[in-house]
JSON list of C-alpha atoms and ligand atoms in Angstrom, two decimals:
[
{"chain": "A", "resi": 1, "resn": "MET", "atom": "CA", "xyz": [98.91, 102.19, 130.33]},
{"chain": "A", "resi": 2, "resn": "GLU", "atom": "CA", "xyz": [101.35, 103.93, 128.07]},
{"chain": "A", "resi": 3, "resn": "SER", "atom": "CA", "xyz": [104.05, 101.44, 126.85]},
{"chain": "A", "resi": 4, "resn": "ARG", "atom": "CA", "xyz": [107.70, 102.34, 127.62]},
{"chain": "A", "resi": 5, "resn": "ALA", "atom": "CA", "xyz": [109.61, 103.75, 124.66]},
{"chain": "A", "resi": 6, "resn": "LEU", "atom": "CA", "xyz": [112.86, 101.98, 123.82]},
{"chain": "A", "resi": 7, "resn": "GLU", "atom": "CA", "xyz": [115.83, 104.30, 124.40]},
{"chain": "A", "resi": 8, "resn": "GLY", "atom": "CA", "xyz": [118.70, 104.93, 122.07]},
{"chain": "A", "resi": 9, "resn": "VAL", "atom": "CA", "xyz": [116.71, 104.31, 118.91]},
{"chain": "A", "resi": 10, "resn": "THR", "atom": "CA", "xyz": [117.58, 106.26, 115.75]},
{"chain": "A", "resi": 11, "resn": "VAL", "atom": "CA", "xyz": [115.27, 106.39, 112.80]},
{"chain": "A", "resi": 12, "resn": "ARG", "atom": "CA", "xyz": [117.06, 107.07, 109.52]},
{"chain": "A", "resi": 13, "resn": "ARG", "atom": "CA", "xyz": [116.84, 106.56, 105.82]},
{"chain": "A", "resi": 14, "resn": "ALA", "atom": "CA", "xyz": [118.20, 103.16, 104.88]},
{"chain": "A", "resi": 15, "resn": "THR", "atom": "CA", "xyz": [121.34, 102.88, 102.75]},
{"chain": "A", "resi": 16, "resn": "PRO", "atom": "CA", "xyz": [122.16, 100.08, 100.34]},
{"chain": "A", "resi": 17, "resn": "GLU", "atom": "CA", "xyz": [124.30, 98.55, 103.04]},
{"chain": "A", "resi": 18, "resn": "ASP", "atom": "CA", "xyz": [121.14, 97.94, 105.12]},
{"chain": "A", "resi": 19, "resn": "GLY", "atom": "CA", "xyz": [119.72, 95.59, 102.49]},
{"chain": "A", "resi": 20, "resn": "ALA", "atom": "CA", "xyz": [120.79, 92.32, 104.07]},
{"chain": "A", "resi": 21, "resn": "ALA", "atom": "CA", "xyz": [119.51, 93.35, 107.55]},
{"chain": "A", "resi": 22, "resn": "VAL", "atom": "CA", "xyz": [116.17, 94.40, 106.14]},
{"chain": "A", "resi": 23, "resn": "ALA", "atom": "CA", "xyz": [115.83, 91.09, 104.33]},
{"chain": "A", "resi": 24, "resn": "ALA", "atom": "CA", "xyz": [116.71, 89.35, 107.63]},
{"chain": "A", "resi": 25, "resn": "LEU", "atom": "CA", "xyz": [113.82, 91.07, 109.39]},
{"chain": "A", "resi": 26, "resn": "VAL", "atom": "CA", "xyz": [111.49, 89.85, 106.63]},
{"chain": "A", "resi": 27, "resn": "LEU", "atom": "CA", "xyz": [112.81, 86.27, 107.06]},
{"chain": "A", "resi": 28, "resn": "GLY", "atom": "CA", "xyz": [112.33, 86.53, 110.82]},
{"chain": "A", "resi": 29, "resn": "TRP", "atom": "CA", "xyz": [108.72, 87.57, 110.31]},
{"chain": "A", "resi": 30, "resn": "ALA", "atom": "CA", "xyz": [108.12, 84.49, 108.06]},
{"chain": "A", "resi": 31, "resn": "GLU", "atom": "CA", "xyz": [109.72, 82.20, 110.62]},
{"chain": "A", "resi": 32, "resn": "GLU", "atom": "CA", "xyz": [107.73, 83.67, 113.46]},
{"chain": "A", "resi": 33, "resn": "ARG", "atom": "CA", "xyz": [104.45, 82.86, 111.62]},
{"chain": "A", "resi": 34, "resn": "GLY", "atom": "CA", "xyz": [105.76, 79.39, 110.59]},
{"chain": "A", "resi": 35, "resn": "ARG", "atom": "CA", "xyz": [105.84, 80.37, 106.93]},
{"chain": "A", "resi": 36, "resn": "GLU", "atom": "CA", "xyz": [108.27, 79.02, 104.33]},
{"chain": "A", "resi": 37, "resn": "PRO", "atom": "CA", "xyz": [110.29, 81.93, 103.08]},
{"chain": "A", "resi": 38, "resn": "LEU", "atom": "CA", "xyz": [109.32, 82.52, 99.40]},
{"chain": "A", "resi": 39, "resn": "GLY", "atom": "CA", "xyz": [112.85, 82.81, 97.98]},
{"chain": "A", "resi": 40, "resn": "ALA", "atom": "CA", "xyz": [116.01, 84.65, 99.10]},
{"chain": "A", "resi": 41, "resn": "ALA", "atom": "CA", "xyz": [116.82, 85.97, 95.61]},
{"chain": "A", "resi": 42, "resn": "SER", "atom": "CA", "xyz": [113.44, 87.53, 94.97]},
{"chain": "A", "resi": 43, "resn": "LEU", "atom": "CA", "xyz": [113.42, 89.00, 98.50]},
{"chain": "A", "resi": 44, "resn": "ALA", "atom": "CA", "xyz": [116.88, 90.51, 97.95]},
{"chain": "A", "resi": 45, "resn": "GLN", "atom": "CA", "xyz": [115.72, 91.94, 94.65]},
{"chain": "A", "resi": 46, "resn": "ALA", "atom": "CA", "xyz": [112.66, 93.54, 96.15]},
{"chain": "A", "resi": 47, "resn": "VAL", "atom": "CA", "xyz": [114.65, 95.12, 98.96]},
{"chain": "A", "resi": 48, "resn": "GLU", "atom": "CA", "xyz": [117.29, 96.32, 96.51]},
{"chain": "A", "resi": 49, "resn": "GLU", "atom": "CA", "xyz": [114.66, 97.90, 94.26]},
{"chain": "A", "resi": 50, "resn": "CYS", "atom": "CA", "xyz": [113.14, 99.78, 97.28]},
{"chain": "A", "resi": 51, "resn": "LEU", "atom": "CA", "xyz": [116.59, 101.03, 98.29]},
{"chain": "A", "resi": 52, "resn": "ASN", "atom": "CA", "xyz": [117.88, 102.12, 94.89]},
{"chain": "A", "resi": 53, "resn": "THR", "atom": "CA", "xyz": [114.93, 103.22, 92.81]},
{"chain": "A", "resi": 54, "resn": "PRO", "atom": "CA", "xyz": [113.63, 106.82, 92.79]},
{"chain": "A", "resi": 55, "resn": "GLY", "atom": "CA", "xyz": [110.05, 106.94, 94.09]},
{"chain": "A", "resi": 56, "resn": "HIS", "atom": "CA", "xyz": [110.69, 104.23, 96.76]},
{"chain": "A", "resi": 57, "resn": "GLU", "atom": "CA", "xyz": [112.22, 104.62, 100.15]},
{"chain": "A", "resi": 58, "resn": "VAL", "atom": "CA", "xyz": [113.07, 102.49, 103.14]},
{"chain": "A", "resi": 59, "resn": "TRP", "atom": "CA", "xyz": [113.42, 103.94, 106.66]},
{"chain": "A", "resi": 60, "resn": "VAL", "atom": "CA", "xyz": [115.04, 101.91, 109.45]},
{"chain": "A", "resi": 61, "resn": "ALA", "atom": "CA", "xyz": [115.07, 102.07, 113.26]},
{"chain": "A", "resi": 62, "resn": "GLU", "atom": "CA", "xyz": [118.35, 101.15, 114.72]},
{"chain": "A", "resi": 63, "resn": "ALA", "atom": "CA", "xyz": [119.72, 100.77, 118.27]},
{"chain": "A", "resi": 64, "resn": "GLY", "atom": "CA", "xyz": [123.23, 99.71, 119.21]},
{"chain": "A", "resi": 65, "resn": "GLY", "atom": "CA", "xyz": [124.14, 98.97, 115.60]},
{"chain": "A", "resi": 66, "resn": "LEU", "atom": "CA", "xyz": [121.21, 96.61, 115.20]},
{"chain": "A", "resi": 67, "resn": "LEU", "atom": "CA", "xyz": [118.19, 97.08, 112.96]},
{"chain": "A", "resi": 68, "resn": "LEU", "atom": "CA", "xyz": [115.01, 96.84, 114.97]},
{"chain": "A", "resi": 69, "resn": "GLY", "atom": "CA", "xyz": [112.55, 97.55, 112.25]},
{"chain": "A", "resi": 70, "resn": "TYR", "atom": "CA", "xyz": [111.87, 99.13, 108.84]},
{"chain": "A", "resi": 71, "resn": "ALA", "atom": "CA", "xyz": [109.24, 100.79, 106.79]},
{"chain": "A", "resi": 72, "resn": "ALA", "atom": "CA", "xyz": [109.00, 100.69, 102.99]},
{"chain": "A", "resi": 73, "resn": "VAL", "atom": "CA", "xyz": [107.07, 103.47, 101.30]},
{"chain": "A", "resi": 74, "resn": "HIS", "atom": "CA", "xyz": [106.28, 104.30, 97.69]},
{"chain": "A", "resi": 75, "resn": "TRP", "atom": "CA", "xyz": [105.37, 107.69, 96.32]},
{"chain": "A", "resi": 76, "resn": "ILE", "atom": "CA", "xyz": [102.69, 107.36, 93.77]},
{"chain": "A", "resi": 77, "resn": "PRO", "atom": "CA", "xyz": [101.59, 110.19, 91.44]},
{"chain": "A", "resi": 78, "resn": "PHE", "atom": "CA", "xyz": [97.80, 109.98, 91.50]},
{"chain": "A", "resi": 79, "resn": "PRO", "atom": "CA", "xyz": [95.83, 112.17, 89.09]},
{"chain": "A", "resi": 80, "resn": "LEU", "atom": "CA", "xyz": [92.42, 111.18, 90.54]},
{"chain": "A", "resi": 81, "resn": "ILE", "atom": "CA", "xyz": [93.40, 112.66, 93.92]},
{"chain": "A", "resi": 82, "resn": "TYR", "atom": "CA", "xyz": [95.09, 115.62, 92.29]},
{"chain": "A", "resi": 83, "resn": "GLY", "atom": "CA", "xyz": [98.37, 114.83, 93.92]},
{"chain": "A", "resi": 84, "resn": "ARG", "atom": "CA", "xyz": [100.61, 112.17, 95.20]},
{"chain": "A", "resi": 85, "resn": "GLU", "atom": "CA", "xyz": [99.93, 109.24, 97.61]},
{"chain": "A", "resi": 86, "resn": "GLY", "atom": "CA", "xyz": [102.40, 107.65, 99.95]},
{"chain": "A", "resi": 87, "resn": "TYR", "atom": "CA", "xyz": [101.76, 103.89, 99.92]},
{"chain": "A", "resi": 88, "resn": "LEU", "atom": "CA", "xyz": [103.20, 102.10, 102.93]},
{"chain": "A", "resi": 89, "resn": "SER", "atom": "CA", "xyz": [103.79, 98.53, 101.79]},
{"chain": "A", "resi": 90, "resn": "ASP", "atom": "CA", "xyz": [105.84, 97.30, 104.77]},
{"chain": "A", "resi": 91, "resn": "LEU", "atom": "CA", "xyz": [106.06, 98.13, 108.40]},
{"chain": "A", "resi": 92, "resn": "LEU", "atom": "CA", "xyz": [107.82, 95.60, 110.54]},
{"chain": "A", "resi": 93, "resn": "VAL", "atom": "CA", "xyz": [109.50, 95.64, 113.96]},
{"chain": "A", "resi": 94, "resn": "ALA", "atom": "CA", "xyz": [111.55, 92.63, 115.11]},
{"chain": "A", "resi": 95, "resn": "GLN", "atom": "CA", "xyz": [109.52, 90.56, 117.59]},
{"chain": "A", "resi": 96, "resn": "ALA", "atom": "CA", "xyz": [111.77, 91.38, 120.53]},
{"chain": "A", "resi": 97, "resn": "GLY", "atom": "CA", "xyz": [111.41, 95.12, 119.99]},
{"chain": "A", "resi": 98, "resn": "ARG", "atom": "CA", "xyz": [107.62, 95.41, 119.69]},
{"chain": "A", "resi": 99, "resn": "GLY", "atom": "CA", "xyz": [105.39, 97.47, 121.92]},
{"chain": "A", "resi": 100, "resn": "ARG", "atom": "CA", "xyz": [108.21, 99.92, 122.63]},
{"chain": "A", "resi": 101, "resn": "ARG", "atom": "CA", "xyz": [107.27, 102.77, 120.25]},
{"chain": "A", "resi": 102, "resn": "VAL", "atom": "CA", "xyz": [109.57, 101.66, 117.43]},
{"chain": "A", "resi": 103, "resn": "GLY", "atom": "CA", "xyz": [106.73, 101.07, 114.93]},
{"chain": "A", "resi": 104, "resn": "SER", "atom": "CA", "xyz": [104.96, 104.37, 115.78]},
{"chain": "A", "resi": 105, "resn": "ARG", "atom": "CA", "xyz": [108.23, 106.24, 115.34]},
{"chain": "A", "resi": 106, "resn": "LEU", "atom": "CA", "xyz": [108.84, 104.73, 111.95]},
{"chain": "A", "resi": 107, "resn": "LEU", "atom": "CA", "xyz": [105.30, 105.49, 110.86]},
{"chain": "A", "resi": 108, "resn": "ALA", "atom": "CA", "xyz": [105.65, 109.11, 112.11]},
{"chain": "A", "resi": 109, "resn": "GLN", "atom": "CA", "xyz": [108.81, 109.45, 110.05]},
{"chain": "A", "resi": 110, "resn": "VAL", "atom": "CA", "xyz": [107.07, 108.17, 106.93]},
{"chain": "A", "resi": 111, "resn": "GLU", "atom": "CA", "xyz": [104.31, 110.69, 107.50]},
{"chain": "A", "resi": 112, "resn": "ALA", "atom": "CA", "xyz": [106.78, 113.51, 107.99]},
{"chain": "A", "resi": 113, "resn": "ARG", "atom": "CA", "xyz": [108.50, 112.57, 104.71]},
{"chain": "A", "resi": 114, "resn": "ALA", "atom": "CA", "xyz": [105.11, 112.33, 102.94]},
{"chain": "A", "resi": 115, "resn": "ARG", "atom": "CA", "xyz": [104.30, 115.83, 104.10]},
{"chain": "A", "resi": 116, "resn": "GLU", "atom": "CA", "xyz": [107.66, 117.07, 102.92]},
{"chain": "A", "resi": 117, "resn": "LEU", "atom": "CA", "xyz": [106.94, 115.59, 99.46]},
{"chain": "A", "resi": 118, "resn": "GLY", "atom": "CA", "xyz": [103.53, 117.18, 99.31]},
{"chain": "A", "resi": 119, "resn": "CYS", "atom": "CA", "xyz": [101.53, 113.93, 99.47]},
{"chain": "A", "resi": 120, "resn": "VAL", "atom": "CA", "xyz": [97.81, 114.18, 99.91]},
{"chain": "A", "resi": 121, "resn": "ARG", "atom": "CA", "xyz": [97.63, 111.01, 102.06]},
{"chain": "A", "resi": 122, "resn": "VAL", "atom": "CA", "xyz": [99.31, 107.82, 103.26]},
{"chain": "A", "resi": 123, "resn": "LEU", "atom": "CA", "xyz": [97.53, 104.56, 102.48]},
{"chain": "A", "resi": 124, "resn": "LEU", "atom": "CA", "xyz": [98.21, 100.98, 103.70]},
{"chain": "A", "resi": 125, "resn": "ASN", "atom": "CA", "xyz": [96.68, 97.61, 104.14]},
{"chain": "A", "resi": 126, "resn": "ASN", "atom": "CA", "xyz": [96.54, 95.71, 107.47]},
{"chain": "A", "resi": 127, "resn": "ALA", "atom": "CA", "xyz": [95.41, 92.11, 107.73]},
{"chain": "A", "resi": 128, "resn": "ARG", "atom": "CA", "xyz": [92.25, 91.80, 109.82]},
{"chain": "A", "resi": 129, "resn": "ASN", "atom": "CA", "xyz": [93.64, 88.69, 111.58]},
{"chain": "A", "resi": 130, "resn": "SER", "atom": "CA", "xyz": [96.88, 90.44, 112.66]},
{"chain": "A", "resi": 131, "resn": "GLU", "atom": "CA", "xyz": [97.77, 91.49, 116.11]},
{"chain": "A", "resi": 132, "resn": "ALA", "atom": "CA", "xyz": [98.33, 95.01, 114.81]},
{"chain": "A", "resi": 133, "resn": "PHE", "atom": "CA", "xyz": [94.67, 95.11, 113.68]},
{"chain": "A", "resi": 134, "resn": "ALA", "atom": "CA", "xyz": [93.42, 93.60, 116.96]},
{"chain": "A", "resi": 135, "resn": "ARG", "atom": "CA", "xyz": [95.37, 96.14, 118.99]},
{"chain": "A", "resi": 136, "resn": "GLU", "atom": "CA", "xyz": [94.19, 99.01, 116.73]},
{"chain": "A", "resi": 137, "resn": "PHE", "atom": "CA", "xyz": [97.77, 100.07, 116.01]},
{"chain": "A", "resi": 138, "resn": "TYR", "atom": "CA", "xyz": [96.79, 102.23, 113.03]},
{"chain": "A", "resi": 139, "resn": "PRO", "atom": "CA", "xyz": [93.66, 103.87, 114.48]},
{"chain": "A", "resi": 140, "resn": "LYS", "atom": "CA", "xyz": [95.81, 104.85, 117.42]},
{"chain": "A", "resi": 141, "resn": "GLN", "atom": "CA", "xyz": [98.15, 106.63, 114.95]},
{"chain": "A", "resi": 142, "resn": "GLY", "atom": "CA", "xyz": [95.20, 108.54, 113.43]},
{"chain": "A", "resi": 143, "resn": "TYR", "atom": "CA", "xyz": [94.38, 106.16, 110.53]},
{"chain": "A", "resi": 144, "resn": "GLN", "atom": "CA", "xyz": [90.73, 105.51, 109.49]},
{"chain": "A", "resi": 145, "resn": "GLU", "atom": "CA", "xyz": [89.50, 102.27, 108.08]},
{"chain": "A", "resi": 146, "resn": "ARG", "atom": "CA", "xyz": [88.00, 102.80, 104.63]},
{"chain": "A", "resi": 147, "resn": "THR", "atom": "CA", "xyz": [85.01, 100.51, 104.80]},
{"chain": "A", "resi": 148, "resn": "GLN", "atom": "CA", "xyz": [83.44, 102.09, 101.71]},
{"chain": "A", "resi": 149, "resn": "PHE", "atom": "CA", "xyz": [86.14, 100.55, 99.41]},
{"chain": "A", "resi": 150, "resn": "ALA", "atom": "CA", "xyz": [86.56, 96.94, 98.43]},
{"chain": "A", "resi": 151, "resn": "ASN", "atom": "CA", "xyz": [90.11, 95.77, 98.45]},
{"chain": "A", "resi": 152, "resn": "TYR", "atom": "CA", "xyz": [90.65, 93.77, 95.24]},
{"chain": "A", "resi": 153, "resn": "VAL", "atom": "CA", "xyz": [93.73, 91.77, 94.17]},
{"chain": "A", "resi": 154, "resn": "LYS", "atom": "CA", "xyz": [94.63, 89.58, 91.23]},
{"chain": "A", "resi": 155, "resn": "TYR", "atom": "CA", "xyz": [97.61, 87.31, 91.76]},
{"chain": "A", "resi": 156, "resn": "LEU", "atom": "CA", "xyz": [99.58, 86.81, 88.49]},
{"chain": "A", "resi": 157, "resn": "GLU", "atom": "CA", "xyz": [100.97, 83.37, 87.84]},
{"chain": "B", "resi": 1, "resn": "COA", "atom": "C1", "xyz": [102.57, 96.45, 114.09]},
{"chain": "B", "resi": 1, "resn": "COA", "atom": "C2", "xyz": [103.95, 96.92, 114.45]},
{"chain": "B", "resi": 1, "resn": "COA", "atom": "C3", "xyz": [104.71, 97.54, 113.33]},
{"chain": "B", "resi": 1, "resn": "COA", "atom": "C4", "xyz": [103.82, 97.97, 115.58]},
{"chain": "B", "resi": 1, "resn": "COA", "atom": "O1", "xyz": [105.10, 98.42, 116.05]},
{"chain": "B", "resi": 1, "resn": "COA", "atom": "P1", "xyz": [105.41, 98.43, 117.56]},
{"chain": "B", "resi": 1, "resn": "COA", "atom": "O2", "xyz": [106.73, 99.01, 117.70]},
{"chain": "B", "resi": 1, "resn": "COA", "atom": "O3", "xyz": [105.18, 97.07, 118.13]},
{"chain": "B", "resi": 1, "resn": "COA", "atom": "O4", "xyz": [104.29, 99.37, 118.07]},
{"chain": "B", "resi": 1, "resn": "COA", "atom": "P2", "xyz": [104.37, 100.62, 119.18]},
{"chain": "B", "resi": 1, "resn": "COA", "atom": "O5", "xyz": [105.19, 100.17, 120.32]},
{"chain": "B", "resi": 1, "resn": "COA", "atom": "O6", "xyz": [104.72, 101.74, 118.39]},
{"chain": "B", "resi": 1, "resn": "COA", "atom": "O7", "xyz": [102.91, 100.58, 119.68]},
{"chain": "B", "resi": 1, "resn": "COA", "atom": "C5", "xyz": [101.88, 101.42, 119.42]},
{"chain": "B", "resi": 1, "resn": "COA", "atom": "C6", "xyz": [100.63, 100.75, 119.67]},
{"chain": "B", "resi": 1, "resn": "COA", "atom": "O8", "xyz": [100.63, 99.43, 118.99]},
{"chain": "B", "resi": 1, "resn": "COA", "atom": "C7", "xyz": [100.08, 98.44, 119.81]},
{"chain": "B", "resi": 1, "resn": "COA", "atom": "N1", "xyz": [101.02, 97.39, 120.01]},
{"chain": "B", "resi": 1, "resn": "COA", "atom": "C8", "xyz": [101.82, 97.11, 121.08]},
{"chain": "B", "resi": 1, "resn": "COA", "atom": "N2", "xyz": [102.48, 96.02, 120.93]},
{"chain": "B", "resi": 1, "resn": "COA", "atom": "C9", "xyz": [102.07, 95.48, 119.81]},
{"chain": "B", "resi": 1, "resn": "COA", "atom": "C10", "xyz": [102.33, 94.33, 119.09]},
{"chain": "B", "resi": 1, "resn": "COA", "atom": "N3", "xyz": [103.24, 93.41, 119.58]},
{"chain": "B", "resi": 1, "resn": "COA", "atom": "N4", "xyz": [101.82, 94.14, 117.89]},
{"chain": "B", "resi": 1, "resn": "COA", "atom": "C11", "xyz": [100.89, 95.03, 117.40]},
{"chain": "B", "resi": 1, "resn": "COA", "atom": "N5", "xyz": [100.57, 96.15, 118.00]},
{"chain": "B", "resi": 1, "resn": "COA", "atom": "C12", "xyz": [101.12, 96.39, 119.21]},
{"chain": "B", "resi": 1, "resn": "COA", "atom": "C13", "xyz": [99.77, 98.99, 121.11]},
{"chain": "B", "resi": 1, "resn": "COA", "atom": "O9", "xyz": [98.32, 99.07, 121.14]},
{"chain": "B", "resi": 1, "resn": "COA", "atom": "C14", "xyz": [100.39, 100.32, 121.13]},
{"chain": "B", "resi": 1, "resn": "COA", "atom": "O10", "xyz": [99.51, 101.32, 121.63]},
{"chain": "B", "resi": 1, "resn": "COA", "atom": "P3", "xyz": [99.41, 101.54, 123.17]},
{"chain": "B", "resi": 1, "resn": "COA", "atom": "O11", "xyz": [100.73, 101.76, 123.73]},
{"chain": "B", "resi": 1, "resn": "COA", "atom": "O12", "xyz": [98.53, 102.74, 123.28]},
{"chain": "B", "resi": 1, "resn": "COA", "atom": "O13", "xyz": [98.74, 100.33, 123.75]},
{"chain": "B", "resi": 1, "resn": "COA", "atom": "C15", "xyz": [104.76, 95.74, 115.07]},
{"chain": "B", "resi": 1, "resn": "COA", "atom": "O14", "xyz": [104.13, 95.24, 116.22]},
{"chain": "B", "resi": 1, "resn": "COA", "atom": "C16", "xyz": [105.02, 94.65, 114.07]},
{"chain": "B", "resi": 1, "resn": "COA", "atom": "O15", "xyz": [106.00, 94.69, 113.35]},
{"chain": "B", "resi": 1, "resn": "COA", "atom": "N6", "xyz": [104.13, 93.65, 114.02]},
{"chain": "B", "resi": 1, "resn": "COA", "atom": "C17", "xyz": [104.34, 92.53, 113.10]},
{"chain": "B", "resi": 1, "resn": "COA", "atom": "C18", "xyz": [104.19, 92.95, 111.69]},
{"chain": "B", "resi": 1, "resn": "COA", "atom": "C19", "xyz": [102.94, 93.69, 111.31]},
{"chain": "B", "resi": 1, "resn": "COA", "atom": "O16", "xyz": [101.85, 93.31, 111.73]},
{"chain": "B", "resi": 1, "resn": "COA", "atom": "N7", "xyz": [103.05, 94.81, 110.57]},
{"chain": "B", "resi": 1, "resn": "COA", "atom": "C20", "xyz": [102.04, 95.58, 110.12]},
{"chain": "B", "resi": 1, "resn": "COA", "atom": "C21", "xyz": [101.60, 95.11, 108.78]},
{"chain": "B", "resi": 1, "resn": "COA", "atom": "S1", "xyz": [100.74, 96.42, 107.88]}
]
């Protein structure tokens, strides 16, 4: 059954004044999963950088003056694909607002912006053990899993 969309939701580009509320969403997500927050100062710095540095954007969903969710996206010039990639690092909806089309609206906005900027594609990672993966959130929005690529990371001490 189609889930009911939350009414009165506005999706807009974040302003520097949204920084604290975006950070609060991240802290809520850590708490929900029983994780220790990694450090308020580094979180605030990462949010601030996304908000104020060219090439990075944050979009927020708001209702009744409250932030329900946000998306952080990074525009990456990418010679090997002869163009630019939109990399979606964060997509998060507050627990109470999930399943009401807020996340899919934020994602649609990121895609519209990526098209506007002439991006070739939007790329993201989604943990296999997440509810979003289990519920096929991204395939439902038209994303394909790239099983032909290995996803490597090196954590720097
Ligand atoms: C994943 C997430 C952004 C989706 O946003 P949302 O507003 O809950 O999703 P929508 O209401 O737009 O739902 C669209 C589809 O997602 C799925 N969905 C519904 N509730 C969901 C939930 N609680 N978690 C994950 N996916 C959900 C549904 O399958 C729905 O499709 P359907 O209506 O055809 O069944 C949001 O649930 C979230 O923030 N989850 C925690 C953080 C996370 O996993 N982020 C993604 C990391 S890349």
